Amino acid sequence: MAVTTPDVPTGPLTAVGPNCPAGDPAGAQRPAESASSPDPAPAAPFLIDRNSQAAEEANRDPARAQAIAPLVNTPTAFPVGDWLRDVSGEVRTRVSASRDTGTTAIFMIYAIPHRDAGAGHSAGGLPNADAYRTFTRQVAGAISDARAVVVLEPDSLGQMDSLPADQQAERYALLNDAVGVYGALPNTSVYLDGANCGWTAAPVIADRLLRAGVKGARGFAVNVSNYYRTADETARGEVVSALTGGTHFVVDTSRNGQGPADGIQDPWCNPPGRGLGAAPTIETGSPHADAFLWIKTPGASDGECGRGDPVAGAWWQQQAEELVRLAATG
C-alpha cells in the first residue's frame, strides 16, 4: 500500500531521552481540530477486573494482599494472547463484568506472529497469518457491542526493523485487518502501537502507523510496558498526532511514577526503583490524549532481563510491592 511520508514538524526537538520532546515542538502545525475517527473516544469509568492477575495473587496469598491492594483496585488492561486456553471465554468474562458495572473494559492484544522479535523475552505469538485473523474475529465477537478499549499489539510497529521484508508486509496486512475488524465494533476504541519516546522517532513511528491503518482506528498507544514520564510521552504523542493527521492516543502510566531508570543495561526491562504512575483517567489536559491507562500489568515481570528475573508475564510480588511503595503522589 502506498503511503506518503509525513512532513516533519518544524522546530527543535529538545530531548529528555533520544526522542522525548519537551513541550510542544509541533507548534502551530498541529491540526486545529482532531481528525474524524471511526471509533468513539473511550468512556470512563474503566473496569476494575476482579479476575486480574493482581486479584488472583491477593486471593492466593491473603497475608500479602494489602501490600498490593492498589493493583487489585485500579482498572488495568486484560492481556489477550495465544497463551489463553479459552480466548473468547476470558474476554466475555470481562465484557460481562463491564456490562454489569457500567464500565469500559480494557484489552491489550498480544498475539501477532513473530511477536517480540527484537527483544525476545515475550517471543511467540500465533503460528501464522490465518490463525491470527481467526483469533482477531474470536476476540471481536466476544467484545461485540460492549464498551471497550483495544490496545493492539504493543511493540509490533516499534520492532518492525527486526523483521525481514516479507514478515513486515504480513504484519502491516494483519494490523490493517485487525483495525478493520475491531474498528467495526460500535463501542470499541482501537489504538495501534506508538512505541515510546526513548525508542522510535516520531516521524518514523508516524509513517508506520499510517501503513498499519491508523486512520481507521481511534489512534495509537504510547509507553506501553515502559517507564517514561507522562508529560514527555504526551508531548511526543502530540507530535505523532500532528504527523498522522490529528489521530488520538493513550498513554500507559502503569509504572512510570518515578520515570525511566539510568545506569543499567536494558533499562526497559524490570528496572528497580520504579513506581506506579497516574491512575487511569480521561482527564489528560492534552488535546489528543484520550486517556492515561494502566496497560502493562504492574507486578508482571518484563522477562529474565539477563539478571535471573522471573520470565515475562510471571507475577513478581517483590516488584509489585515496590511499585506500590514508590507510587507517584502528584
CSV table of C-alpha atoms in Angstrom, one decimal, residues 23-328:
chain,number,residue,atom,x,y,z
A,23,GLY,CA,7.0,20.9,25.4
A,24,ASP,CA,5.2,21.0,22.1
A,25,PRO,CA,7.6,21.1,19.1
A,26,ALA,CA,4.6,20.5,16.7
A,27,GLY,CA,3.6,24.1,17.5
A,28,ALA,CA,1.3,25.7,15.0
A,29,GLN,CA,1.4,22.8,12.6
A,30,ARG,CA,-0.8,20.8,14.9
A,31,PRO,CA,-4.3,20.4,13.3
A,32,ALA,CA,-6.8,22.9,14.8
A,33,GLU,CA,-9.2,20.1,15.3
A,34,SER,CA,-8.9,16.4,15.8
A,35,ALA,CA,-9.1,14.0,12.9
A,36,SER,CA,-12.5,12.4,12.3
A,37,SER,CA,-12.3,8.9,13.8
A,38,PRO,CA,-14.5,5.9,13.0
A,39,ASP,CA,-14.0,4.8,16.7
A,40,PRO,CA,-15.6,6.5,19.7
A,41,ALA,CA,-13.5,8.1,22.4
A,42,PRO,CA,-13.1,5.8,25.4
A,43,ALA,CA,-15.7,6.4,28.2
A,44,ALA,CA,-14.9,6.4,31.9
A,45,PRO,CA,-15.2,4.7,34.3
A,46,PHE,CA,-13.0,1.8,33.4
A,47,LEU,CA,-13.4,-1.8,34.6
A,48,ILE,CA,-11.7,-2.9,37.7
A,49,ASP,CA,-11.1,-6.6,36.8
A,50,ARG,CA,-11.8,-8.7,39.8
A,51,ASN,CA,-10.2,-11.6,38.0
A,52,SER,CA,-7.0,-9.8,37.2
A,53,GLN,CA,-3.5,-11.2,37.9
A,54,ALA,CA,-3.2,-9.0,40.9
A,55,ALA,CA,-6.6,-10.1,42.3
A,56,GLU,CA,-5.7,-13.7,41.8
A,57,GLU,CA,-2.4,-13.2,43.7
A,58,ALA,CA,-4.2,-11.4,46.5
A,59,ASN,CA,-6.7,-14.2,46.8
A,60,ARG,CA,-4.0,-16.8,46.8
A,61,ASP,CA,-1.9,-15.2,49.5
A,62,PRO,CA,-4.2,-13.0,51.8
A,63,ALA,CA,-1.3,-12.2,54.1
A,64,ARG,CA,0.4,-10.2,51.3
A,65,ALA,CA,-2.8,-8.8,49.8
A,66,GLN,CA,-2.8,-5.5,51.5
A,67,ALA,CA,0.6,-4.7,50.0
A,68,ILE,CA,-0.7,-4.9,46.5
A,69,ALA,CA,-4.2,-3.5,47.2
A,70,PRO,CA,-3.8,-0.5,44.8
A,71,LEU,CA,-3.1,-3.0,42.0
A,72,VAL,CA,-6.2,-5.0,42.8
A,73,ASN,CA,-8.5,-2.0,43.0
A,74,THR,CA,-7.3,0.0,39.9
A,75,PRO,CA,-8.6,-0.6,36.3
A,76,THR,CA,-5.9,-2.5,34.4
A,77,ALA,CA,-5.9,-3.9,30.9
A,78,PHE,CA,-6.5,-7.6,30.5
A,79,PRO,CA,-3.8,-9.2,28.3
A,80,VAL,CA,-5.3,-11.3,25.5
A,81,GLY,CA,-2.8,-13.7,23.8
A,82,ASP,CA,-2.1,-17.1,22.5
A,83,TRP,CA,-1.4,-18.4,26.0
A,84,LEU,CA,-5.1,-18.3,26.9
A,85,ARG,CA,-6.9,-21.7,26.6
A,86,ASP,CA,-10.3,-20.1,26.1
A,87,VAL,CA,-9.8,-16.7,24.5
A,88,SER,CA,-13.5,-16.0,23.8
A,89,GLY,CA,-14.5,-17.1,27.3
A,90,GLU,CA,-11.9,-14.9,29.1
A,91,VAL,CA,-12.8,-11.9,27.0
A,92,ARG,CA,-16.6,-12.5,27.7
A,93,THR,CA,-15.9,-12.6,31.4
A,94,ARG,CA,-14.6,-9.1,31.3
A,95,VAL,CA,-17.3,-7.9,28.9
A,96,SER,CA,-20.0,-9.3,31.2
A,97,ALA,CA,-18.4,-7.6,34.2
A,98,SER,CA,-18.2,-4.3,32.3
A,99,ARG,CA,-21.9,-4.5,31.4
A,100,ASP,CA,-22.8,-5.3,35.0
A,101,THR,CA,-20.9,-2.3,36.3
A,102,GLY,CA,-21.5,0.2,33.6
A,103,THR,CA,-17.8,0.5,32.9
A,104,THR,CA,-15.4,0.2,29.9
A,105,ALA,CA,-13.2,-2.9,29.7
A,106,ILE,CA,-9.6,-2.5,28.5
A,107,PHE,CA,-7.9,-5.3,26.4
A,108,MET,CA,-4.3,-5.5,25.4
A,109,ILE,CA,-4.0,-7.7,22.4
A,110,TYR,CA,-0.6,-9.5,22.2
A,111,ALA,CA,-0.6,-12.5,19.8
A,112,ILE,CA,0.7,-11.4,16.4
A,113,PRO,CA,3.0,-13.8,14.6
A,114,HIS,CA,6.7,-13.2,15.3
A,115,ARG,CA,5.9,-11.3,18.4
A,116,ASP,CA,8.7,-9.6,20.3
A,117,ALA,CA,11.2,-10.5,17.5
A,118,GLY,CA,13.5,-7.7,18.7
A,119,ALA,CA,13.9,-8.3,22.5
A,120,GLY,CA,12.8,-11.9,22.6
A,121,HIS,CA,11.6,-12.1,26.2
A,122,SER,CA,8.0,-12.4,25.1
A,123,ALA,CA,8.7,-14.2,21.8
A,124,GLY,CA,6.0,-16.2,20.3
A,125,GLY,CA,2.5,-15.3,19.0
A,126,LEU,CA,0.2,-17.3,16.8
A,127,PRO,CA,1.8,-19.5,14.2
A,128,ASN,CA,0.6,-17.9,11.0
A,129,ALA,CA,-1.5,-15.1,9.5
A,130,ASP,CA,-4.6,-17.3,9.1
A,131,ALA,CA,-4.5,-18.2,12.8
A,132,TYR,CA,-4.2,-14.5,13.7
A,133,ARG,CA,-7.1,-13.5,11.5
A,134,THR,CA,-9.2,-16.2,13.2
A,135,PHE,CA,-8.1,-15.0,16.6
A,136,THR,CA,-8.9,-11.4,15.8
A,137,ARG,CA,-12.5,-12.4,14.9
A,138,GLN,CA,-12.8,-14.5,18.1
A,139,VAL,CA,-11.9,-11.6,20.3
A,140,ALA,CA,-14.0,-9.1,18.4
A,141,GLY,CA,-17.0,-11.5,18.6
A,142,ALA,CA,-16.6,-11.7,22.3
A,143,ILE,CA,-16.5,-8.0,22.7
A,144,SER,CA,-19.5,-7.4,20.5
A,145,ASP,CA,-21.3,-4.1,21.3
A,146,ALA,CA,-19.8,-3.7,24.8
A,147,ARG,CA,-17.8,-0.6,25.8
A,148,ALA,CA,-14.2,-1.5,25.3
A,149,VAL,CA,-10.7,-0.2,24.6
A,150,VAL,CA,-8.4,-2.4,22.5
A,151,VAL,CA,-4.7,-1.7,22.6
A,152,LEU,CA,-3.5,-3.6,19.6
A,153,GLU,CA,-0.1,-5.4,19.6
A,154,PRO,CA,2.4,-3.3,21.6
A,155,ASP,CA,5.9,-3.4,20.1
A,156,SER,CA,4.5,-4.6,16.7
A,157,LEU,CA,5.5,-1.3,15.0
A,158,GLY,CA,8.4,-0.4,17.2
A,159,GLN,CA,10.1,-3.7,16.3
A,160,MET,CA,9.3,-3.6,12.6
A,161,ASP,CA,13.1,-3.3,11.8
A,162,SER,CA,13.6,-6.7,13.4
A,163,LEU,CA,11.5,-8.5,10.7
A,164,PRO,CA,12.5,-9.3,7.1
A,165,ALA,CA,10.6,-7.7,4.3
A,166,ASP,CA,8.0,-10.4,3.8
A,167,GLN,CA,7.2,-10.5,7.5
A,168,GLN,CA,6.9,-6.8,7.6
A,169,ALA,CA,4.4,-6.9,4.8
A,170,GLU,CA,2.5,-9.6,6.5
A,171,ARG,CA,2.4,-7.6,9.8
A,172,TYR,CA,1.1,-4.5,8.1
A,173,ALA,CA,-1.6,-6.5,6.5
A,174,LEU,CA,-2.6,-8.2,9.7
A,175,LEU,CA,-2.7,-4.9,11.6
A,176,ASN,CA,-4.9,-3.3,8.9
A,177,ASP,CA,-7.2,-6.3,9.1
A,178,ALA,CA,-7.4,-6.1,12.9
A,179,VAL,CA,-8.1,-2.4,12.8
A,180,GLY,CA,-10.9,-3.1,10.4
A,181,VAL,CA,-12.4,-5.8,12.5
A,182,TYR,CA,-12.2,-4.2,15.9
A,183,GLY,CA,-13.0,-0.8,14.4
A,184,ALA,CA,-16.3,-2.1,13.1
A,185,LEU,CA,-17.4,-2.7,16.7
A,186,PRO,CA,-19.8,0.1,17.7
A,187,ASN,CA,-18.4,0.9,21.1
A,188,THR,CA,-14.7,0.0,20.9
A,189,SER,CA,-11.8,2.4,20.7
A,190,VAL,CA,-8.8,0.9,18.9
A,191,TYR,CA,-5.2,2.0,19.4
A,192,LEU,CA,-2.1,0.8,17.5
A,193,ASP,CA,1.4,0.6,18.7
A,194,GLY,CA,3.0,4.1,19.1
A,195,ALA,CA,6.2,2.8,20.8
A,196,ASN,CA,7.8,5.2,23.3
A,197,CYS,CA,9.9,8.4,23.3
A,198,GLY,CA,13.1,6.6,24.2
A,199,TRP,CA,12.9,4.3,21.2
A,200,THR,CA,11.4,5.3,17.9
A,201,ALA,CA,11.5,8.8,16.5
A,202,ALA,CA,8.1,10.5,15.9
A,203,PRO,CA,8.4,10.7,12.1
A,204,VAL,CA,9.4,7.0,11.9
A,205,ILE,CA,6.5,5.7,14.0
A,206,ALA,CA,4.1,8.0,12.3
A,207,ASP,CA,4.9,6.5,8.9
A,208,ARG,CA,4.5,3.0,10.3
A,209,LEU,CA,1.2,3.9,11.9
A,210,LEU,CA,-0.1,5.2,8.6
A,211,ARG,CA,0.9,2.0,6.9
A,212,ALA,CA,-0.8,0.0,9.6
A,213,GLY,CA,-4.1,1.7,9.1
A,214,VAL,CA,-4.2,4.2,12.0
A,215,LYS,CA,-6.7,6.4,10.0
A,216,GLY,CA,-9.2,3.6,10.5
A,217,ALA,CA,-8.5,3.4,14.3
A,218,ARG,CA,-9.0,5.8,17.1
A,219,GLY,CA,-5.3,6.3,17.2
A,220,PHE,CA,-2.2,4.8,18.9
A,221,ALA,CA,-0.8,3.9,22.4
A,222,VAL,CA,2.5,5.1,23.8
A,223,ASN,CA,4.8,4.0,26.6
A,224,VAL,CA,3.2,0.5,26.8
A,225,SER,CA,5.3,-1.5,29.2
A,226,ASN,CA,7.8,1.3,29.6
A,227,TYR,CA,8.7,4.0,32.2
A,228,TYR,CA,8.9,7.3,30.5
A,229,ARG,CA,7.1,10.2,32.3
A,230,THR,CA,3.6,11.0,31.3
A,231,ALA,CA,4.4,14.6,30.3
A,232,ASP,CA,7.2,13.5,28.0
A,233,GLU,CA,5.1,10.8,26.4
A,234,THR,CA,2.2,13.2,26.0
A,235,ALA,CA,4.4,15.7,24.3
A,236,ARG,CA,5.7,13.1,21.9
A,237,GLY,CA,2.2,11.8,21.4
A,238,GLU,CA,1.1,15.2,20.2
A,239,VAL,CA,3.9,15.3,17.7
A,240,VAL,CA,2.9,11.9,16.3
A,241,SER,CA,-0.7,13.0,16.3
A,242,ALA,CA,0.3,16.0,14.1
A,243,LEU,CA,2.2,13.7,11.8
A,244,THR,CA,-0.8,11.4,11.4
A,245,GLY,CA,-3.5,14.0,10.7
A,246,GLY,CA,-4.7,14.5,14.3
A,247,THR,CA,-5.2,10.9,15.4
A,248,HIS,CA,-5.7,10.4,19.1
A,249,PHE,CA,-3.6,8.4,21.6
A,250,VAL,CA,-3.5,6.9,25.1
A,251,VAL,CA,-0.5,6.8,27.5
A,252,ASP,CA,0.4,3.8,29.6
A,253,THR,CA,1.0,5.2,33.1
A,254,SER,CA,1.1,1.9,35.0
A,255,ARG,CA,4.8,2.0,36.0
A,256,ASN,CA,6.1,5.5,35.2
A,257,GLY,CA,5.7,7.2,38.6
A,258,GLN,CA,9.4,7.6,39.0
A,259,GLY,CA,10.3,8.0,35.3
A,260,PRO,CA,12.9,5.9,33.4
A,261,ALA,CA,15.9,4.3,35.1
A,262,ASP,CA,19.5,5.3,34.4
A,263,GLY,CA,22.8,3.4,34.7
A,264,ILE,CA,21.6,-0.1,34.0
A,265,GLN,CA,21.6,-2.3,30.9
A,266,ASP,CA,18.3,-2.6,29.2
A,267,PRO,CA,16.5,0.0,31.4
A,268,TRP,CA,13.2,-1.0,29.8
A,269,CYS,CA,13.5,-4.5,31.4
A,270,ASN,CA,12.4,-4.7,35.1
A,271,PRO,CA,14.4,-1.6,36.2
A,272,PRO,CA,14.5,-1.4,40.0
A,273,GLY,CA,13.2,1.6,41.9
A,274,ARG,CA,10.1,2.3,39.8
A,275,GLY,CA,6.6,3.3,41.0
A,276,LEU,CA,3.0,3.3,39.9
A,277,GLY,CA,2.0,6.3,37.7
A,278,ALA,CA,-1.2,8.3,37.4
A,279,ALA,CA,-4.4,6.3,37.9
A,280,PRO,CA,-6.5,5.7,34.7
A,281,THR,CA,-8.4,8.8,33.7
A,282,ILE,CA,-9.8,10.6,30.6
A,283,GLU,CA,-8.9,13.9,32.2
A,284,THR,CA,-5.5,14.3,30.4
A,285,GLY,CA,-5.3,18.1,29.8
A,286,SER,CA,-3.9,17.3,26.3
A,287,PRO,CA,-6.0,17.8,23.1
A,288,HIS,CA,-5.3,14.5,21.5
A,289,ALA,CA,-4.6,12.3,24.6
A,290,ASP,CA,-7.8,10.4,25.2
A,291,ALA,CA,-6.7,8.7,28.4
A,292,PHE,CA,-4.0,7.7,30.7
A,293,LEU,CA,-4.4,3.9,31.2
A,294,TRP,CA,-2.7,1.0,33.1
A,295,ILE,CA,-1.9,-1.2,30.1
A,296,LYS,CA,1.0,-3.3,31.2
A,297,THR,CA,0.1,-5.3,34.3
A,298,PRO,CA,2.0,-3.8,37.3
A,299,GLY,CA,3.7,-6.7,39.1
A,300,ALA,CA,4.1,-8.8,36.0
A,301,SER,CA,7.8,-9.3,35.0
A,302,ASP,CA,9.1,-7.9,31.8
A,303,GLY,CA,11.3,-11.0,31.4
A,304,GLU,CA,14.5,-12.5,32.8
A,305,CYS,CA,16.4,-9.4,31.6
A,306,GLY,CA,19.8,-11.2,31.9
A,307,ARG,CA,19.5,-10.8,35.6
A,308,GLY,CA,17.6,-14.0,36.5
A,309,ASP,CA,14.3,-12.2,36.9
A,310,PRO,CA,11.0,-14.1,36.5
A,311,VAL,CA,10.0,-15.0,33.0
A,312,ALA,CA,7.9,-12.5,31.0
A,313,GLY,CA,4.4,-12.2,32.3
A,314,ALA,CA,5.1,-14.1,35.6
A,315,TRP,CA,3.9,-12.4,38.8
A,316,TRP,CA,6.7,-10.9,40.8
A,317,GLN,CA,5.5,-9.9,44.3
A,318,GLN,CA,8.7,-8.1,45.2
A,319,GLN,CA,8.4,-5.8,42.2
A,320,ALA,CA,4.6,-5.3,42.7
A,321,GLU,CA,5.2,-4.2,46.3
A,322,GLU,CA,8.0,-1.8,45.2
A,323,LEU,CA,5.7,-0.2,42.6
A,324,VAL,CA,3.1,0.4,45.2
A,325,ARG,CA,5.6,1.8,47.7
A,326,LEU,CA,7.2,4.2,45.2
A,327,ALA,CA,4.0,5.3,43.5
A,328,ALA,CA,3.8,8.8,42.3
